[in-house]
Coordinates of C-alpha atoms in Angstrom, one line a residue:
M1 CA 64.8 265.0 -133.4
Y2 CA 64.4 261.7 -135.3
I3 CA 67.0 259.0 -135.1
Y4 CA 67.7 255.6 -136.8
L5 CA 67.5 252.6 -134.4
N6 CA 67.8 249.0 -135.6
G7 CA 66.2 249.4 -138.9
S8 CA 63.5 252.0 -138.0
I9 CA 63.4 255.8 -137.9
V10 CA 61.8 256.9 -134.6
H11 CA 61.5 260.1 -132.6
Q12 CA 64.2 260.4 -130.0
S13 CA 61.5 260.3 -127.3
E14 CA 60.5 256.8 -128.4
A15 CA 63.9 255.3 -128.7
S16 CA 65.1 252.8 -126.2
I17 CA 67.8 250.1 -125.7
S18 CA 68.0 247.1 -123.4
P19 CA 69.6 247.7 -119.9
F20 CA 71.5 244.5 -120.7
D21 CA 73.1 245.8 -123.8
H22 CA 76.8 245.1 -123.5
G23 CA 77.5 248.5 -125.0
Y24 CA 76.1 249.9 -121.8
L25 CA 77.3 247.3 -119.3
Y26 CA 80.8 246.8 -120.6
G27 CA 81.5 249.4 -123.2
L28 CA 81.4 246.9 -126.0
G29 CA 80.8 249.2 -128.9
V30 CA 82.4 251.4 -131.5
F31 CA 81.2 254.6 -133.3
E32 CA 82.0 257.0 -136.1
T33 CA 81.4 260.7 -136.3
F34 CA 81.3 262.5 -139.6
R35 CA 79.4 265.3 -141.3
T36 CA 77.5 266.1 -144.5
Y37 CA 78.1 268.9 -147.0
H38 CA 74.9 269.7 -148.9
G39 CA 73.8 266.2 -147.9
H40 CA 77.0 264.4 -149.0
P41 CA 78.6 262.3 -146.2
F42 CA 82.2 263.1 -146.7
L43 CA 84.6 260.1 -146.6
L44 CA 81.8 257.8 -145.5
G45 CA 83.5 254.8 -147.0
N46 CA 86.6 255.3 -144.9
H47 CA 84.5 255.8 -141.8
L48 CA 82.6 252.6 -142.4
D49 CA 85.9 250.6 -143.1
R50 CA 87.2 251.7 -139.7
L51 CA 83.9 250.9 -138.1
R52 CA 84.0 247.4 -139.5
N53 CA 87.5 246.9 -138.3
G54 CA 86.5 247.9 -134.8
L55 CA 83.5 245.6 -134.9
A56 CA 85.7 242.7 -136.0
A57 CA 88.1 243.5 -133.1
L58 CA 85.2 243.4 -130.6
N59 CA 83.7 240.3 -132.2
I60 CA 80.4 242.1 -133.0
K61 CA 78.6 240.7 -136.1
A62 CA 77.0 243.5 -138.1
D63 CA 76.4 243.8 -141.8
I64 CA 77.1 247.5 -142.4
Q65 CA 76.4 248.4 -146.0
E66 CA 77.5 251.8 -147.3
E67 CA 74.5 252.3 -149.6
Q68 CA 72.1 251.5 -146.8
I69 CA 73.8 254.0 -144.5
R70 CA 73.7 256.7 -147.3
Q71 CA 70.0 256.1 -147.5
V72 CA 69.5 256.4 -143.7
I73 CA 71.5 259.7 -143.7
R74 CA 69.3 261.1 -146.5
A75 CA 66.1 260.0 -144.8
L76 CA 67.1 261.5 -141.5
L77 CA 68.1 264.8 -143.1
R78 CA 64.7 264.9 -144.7
K79 CA 62.8 263.9 -141.6
N80 CA 64.5 266.4 -139.4
K81 CA 64.3 269.1 -142.2
W82 CA 68.0 269.8 -142.1
E83 CA 70.4 270.5 -145.0
D84 CA 73.6 269.4 -143.2
A85 CA 74.3 267.6 -140.0
Y86 CA 76.9 266.1 -137.7
C87 CA 76.3 262.3 -137.8
R88 CA 77.1 259.7 -135.3
L89 CA 76.8 256.0 -136.2
N90 CA 77.0 253.8 -133.1
V91 CA 77.1 250.0 -133.0
S92 CA 77.2 248.1 -129.7
G93 CA 77.2 244.4 -128.7
G94 CA 73.5 244.4 -128.0
P95 CA 71.5 242.7 -125.2
C96 CA 73.2 239.5 -123.8
E97 CA 73.5 237.6 -120.6
I98 CA 75.2 239.3 -117.7
G99 CA 79.0 238.6 -117.6
L100 CA 81.9 238.9 -119.9
Q101 CA 81.2 237.1 -123.2
T102 CA 83.7 235.4 -125.4
A103 CA 81.3 234.2 -128.1
P104 CA 80.4 236.5 -131.0
Y105 CA 77.8 239.2 -130.4
E106 CA 74.9 238.4 -132.8
K107 CA 72.2 240.9 -131.6
R108 CA 74.0 244.2 -132.1
T109 CA 72.3 247.5 -131.6
I110 CA 72.7 250.1 -134.4
I111 CA 71.9 253.8 -133.9
L112 CA 72.5 256.7 -136.2
F113 CA 71.6 260.2 -135.0
Q114 CA 72.3 263.7 -136.2
K115 CA 72.8 267.2 -135.0
E116 CA 72.1 270.2 -137.3
L117 CA 75.2 272.0 -138.6
P118 CA 75.5 275.2 -140.7
P119 CA 76.4 274.5 -144.4
H120 CA 79.8 276.2 -144.0
R121 CA 82.2 276.3 -141.0
P122 CA 84.9 279.0 -141.2
L123 CA 88.3 278.3 -139.7
R124 CA 88.1 278.6 -135.9
E125 CA 91.4 278.9 -133.9
K126 CA 92.1 277.2 -130.7
E127 CA 94.7 277.3 -128.0
G128 CA 96.6 274.0 -127.5
V129 CA 97.0 273.0 -123.8
I130 CA 99.5 270.3 -122.8
L131 CA 97.6 267.9 -120.5
Q132 CA 98.9 266.6 -117.2
L133 CA 96.8 263.5 -117.7
R134 CA 98.6 261.0 -120.0
R135 CA 97.0 259.2 -122.9
S136 CA 95.8 255.8 -122.0
T137 CA 97.1 252.8 -123.9
P138 CA 94.9 251.3 -126.6
E139 CA 92.5 248.5 -125.5
V140 CA 93.7 246.3 -128.3
E141 CA 96.6 246.3 -130.7
E142 CA 95.4 249.6 -132.4
R143 CA 93.2 252.2 -130.8
L144 CA 89.5 251.8 -131.6
K145 CA 86.9 254.6 -131.7
S146 CA 85.2 252.8 -128.9
H147 CA 82.9 253.6 -126.0
H148 CA 85.9 253.6 -123.6
Y149 CA 86.0 257.4 -123.4
L150 CA 86.9 258.1 -119.7
N151 CA 90.4 259.2 -120.6
N152 CA 89.1 261.8 -123.0
L153 CA 86.4 263.0 -120.6
A154 CA 88.8 263.4 -117.7
A155 CA 91.1 265.3 -120.0
K156 CA 88.3 267.7 -121.0
R157 CA 87.5 268.3 -117.4
E158 CA 91.2 269.2 -116.8
I159 CA 91.2 272.0 -119.4
G160 CA 87.6 273.1 -118.7
P161 CA 84.5 273.7 -121.0
S162 CA 85.9 276.4 -123.2
P163 CA 85.4 275.6 -126.9
D164 CA 88.5 277.7 -127.7
K165 CA 90.9 275.2 -126.1
E166 CA 92.1 271.7 -127.1
G167 CA 94.1 269.5 -124.8
I168 CA 97.2 267.8 -126.1
F169 CA 97.9 264.3 -124.8
L170 CA 101.4 263.0 -124.1
T171 CA 102.1 259.3 -124.0
G172 CA 103.2 257.6 -120.8
D173 CA 106.8 258.1 -122.1
G174 CA 106.3 261.8 -122.7
Y175 CA 105.8 261.8 -126.5
L176 CA 103.3 264.0 -128.2
C177 CA 100.2 261.9 -129.1
E178 CA 97.0 263.7 -130.1
G179 CA 94.2 266.0 -129.0
I180 CA 91.3 265.1 -126.8
T181 CA 89.0 264.8 -129.9
S182 CA 91.5 265.4 -132.6
N183 CA 94.8 264.6 -134.2
M184 CA 97.6 267.1 -134.3
F185 CA 100.1 268.4 -137.0
W186 CA 102.7 271.0 -137.1
I187 CA 104.9 272.6 -139.8
K188 CA 108.6 272.8 -139.6
E189 CA 110.9 274.0 -142.4
G190 CA 108.3 273.3 -145.1
E191 CA 107.4 269.8 -143.9
I192 CA 104.3 268.5 -142.1
H193 CA 105.1 266.6 -138.9
T194 CA 102.6 264.4 -136.9
P195 CA 102.9 261.7 -134.2
S196 CA 103.0 258.2 -135.5
I197 CA 100.4 255.5 -134.8
E198 CA 103.1 253.9 -132.5
T199 CA 102.1 256.5 -129.9
G200 CA 98.7 254.8 -129.5
L201 CA 96.7 257.6 -131.1
L202 CA 93.4 257.1 -132.9
N203 CA 94.2 257.1 -136.6
G204 CA 91.6 259.7 -137.5
I205 CA 89.9 259.6 -141.0
T206 CA 90.7 263.3 -141.4
R207 CA 94.3 262.6 -140.3
Q208 CA 94.5 260.1 -143.1
F209 CA 93.0 262.5 -145.5
I210 CA 95.5 265.3 -144.6
L211 CA 98.4 262.8 -145.2
A212 CA 97.0 261.9 -148.6
L213 CA 96.3 265.5 -149.4
A214 CA 99.9 266.5 -148.5
Q215 CA 101.2 263.8 -150.8
H216 CA 98.9 265.1 -153.6
L217 CA 100.3 268.6 -153.0
Q218 CA 103.8 267.3 -152.8
I219 CA 104.3 268.5 -149.2
P220 CA 106.8 266.3 -147.3
V221 CA 105.4 264.5 -144.3
R222 CA 107.2 263.0 -141.3
E223 CA 105.5 260.7 -138.8
G224 CA 107.4 259.8 -135.6
L225 CA 108.0 260.1 -131.9
Y226 CA 108.3 263.7 -130.8
R227 CA 108.9 265.6 -127.6
I228 CA 107.1 268.8 -126.6
S229 CA 110.2 270.7 -127.5
E230 CA 109.5 270.0 -131.2
L231 CA 106.6 272.6 -131.0
D232 CA 109.1 275.4 -130.0
T233 CA 110.5 275.4 -133.5
A234 CA 107.2 274.8 -135.4
S235 CA 106.0 277.6 -137.7
E236 CA 102.3 276.5 -137.6
I237 CA 100.3 274.0 -135.6
F238 CA 96.8 272.6 -136.4
F239 CA 94.4 269.9 -135.2
T240 CA 92.0 267.9 -137.3
N241 CA 88.8 266.0 -136.8
S242 CA 85.9 265.1 -139.1
V243 CA 83.4 267.7 -137.9
Q244 CA 85.7 270.7 -137.3
E245 CA 88.0 269.9 -140.2
I246 CA 91.3 271.8 -139.8
I247 CA 91.6 273.7 -136.5
P248 CA 94.4 276.3 -136.5
V249 CA 96.3 276.7 -133.2
N250 CA 97.2 280.2 -132.1
Q251 CA 99.1 279.4 -128.9
V252 CA 100.7 276.6 -126.9
G253 CA 102.0 277.7 -123.5
N254 CA 103.8 281.0 -124.0
R255 CA 104.5 280.3 -127.7
V256 CA 102.3 282.1 -130.2
Y257 CA 101.5 280.7 -133.7
P258 CA 99.8 282.3 -136.7
G259 CA 96.6 280.3 -136.4
G260 CA 94.2 280.7 -139.3
S261 CA 96.6 283.1 -141.2
G262 CA 99.3 280.3 -141.5
L263 CA 100.3 279.6 -145.0
Y264 CA 100.0 275.8 -144.8
V265 CA 96.8 275.9 -142.8
R266 CA 95.1 278.1 -145.4
K267 CA 96.4 276.0 -148.3
L268 CA 95.3 272.7 -146.8
H269 CA 91.9 274.2 -145.9
E270 CA 91.4 275.6 -149.4
Y271 CA 92.1 272.2 -151.0
Y272 CA 90.0 270.4 -148.3
Q273 CA 87.0 272.3 -149.4
K274 CA 87.4 271.2 -153.0
Y275 CA 86.6 267.6 -152.0
V276 CA 84.0 267.7 -149.3
M277 CA 80.9 267.5 -151.5
Y278 CA 82.3 264.6 -153.7
L279 CA 84.5 262.1 -152.0
Y280 CA 83.3 258.9 -150.4
S281 CA 86.8 257.6 -149.9
I282 CA 90.4 258.9 -149.7
E283 CA 91.4 256.3 -152.3
D284 CA 89.2 258.0 -154.9
M285 CA 91.2 261.2 -154.4
K286 CA 94.4 259.3 -154.9
E287 CA 93.0 257.8 -158.2
G288 CA 91.5 261.1 -159.4
N289 CA 88.2 259.4 -159.5
H290 CA 86.0 262.0 -157.7
H291 CA 82.9 263.6 -159.2
A292 CA 79.7 265.3 -158.1
T293 CA 77.0 263.1 -156.8
N294 CA 73.3 263.6 -156.1
D295 CA 73.5 263.0 -152.4

């Protein structure tokens, strides 16, 4: 596999970073995961905006230009001879002196790598499992998509390796928060419900897209602080992330849900697919300014 590293495309066997990179020593780094559809990086603009916000919070100086990243994505797809891929764009503080640094990070490390994906992913149901481990609080004011992933890793170990289960984090106060690698939603009396950012969740790009899509479809949305008991009266539950899209839930505890046959899940999935090969940003959907591209 070929990857992009600090301005060059190299084979993974030839890639290396400094042992003094503060992304390695202290977790000073943020990343974005997204996927392509026939080569188009869906919602890339929103992912890069969030990445830039994370870099600013960590005081890492990096000039991340959308057009340049588009070109790198295309080049890697060609080099690896793939049509579509999972993409991970990773930016760390780069090599510095040992010790906690307060000055800006000027020698950042930028890596973009891919993993081949099939051109179409059908709806895949999962069981939701309430975790005993609570969600950690954000490192700064709002949760970053950062290298600090121990909380997620420990949660995955708690539920085991099955790809058919997703853990559901509660906050320290016992409110529903998010999945291990996803955001969560449920339907109740014709309305979409989802935990608010106040819970300390990661404000996922797909989460933001679903909220905008619901507004476009005139489906009422409620964000708030919710207890587990809220799920007992939900008619449908689903998770979201940028690679698996909409993930229907078929069971939480002893309660069974319709999964992929749910009315709202199917409707949202249908409309989701209408945009995946065109949109670079959620704002373009709101403005009705989407069209086919050559990516």
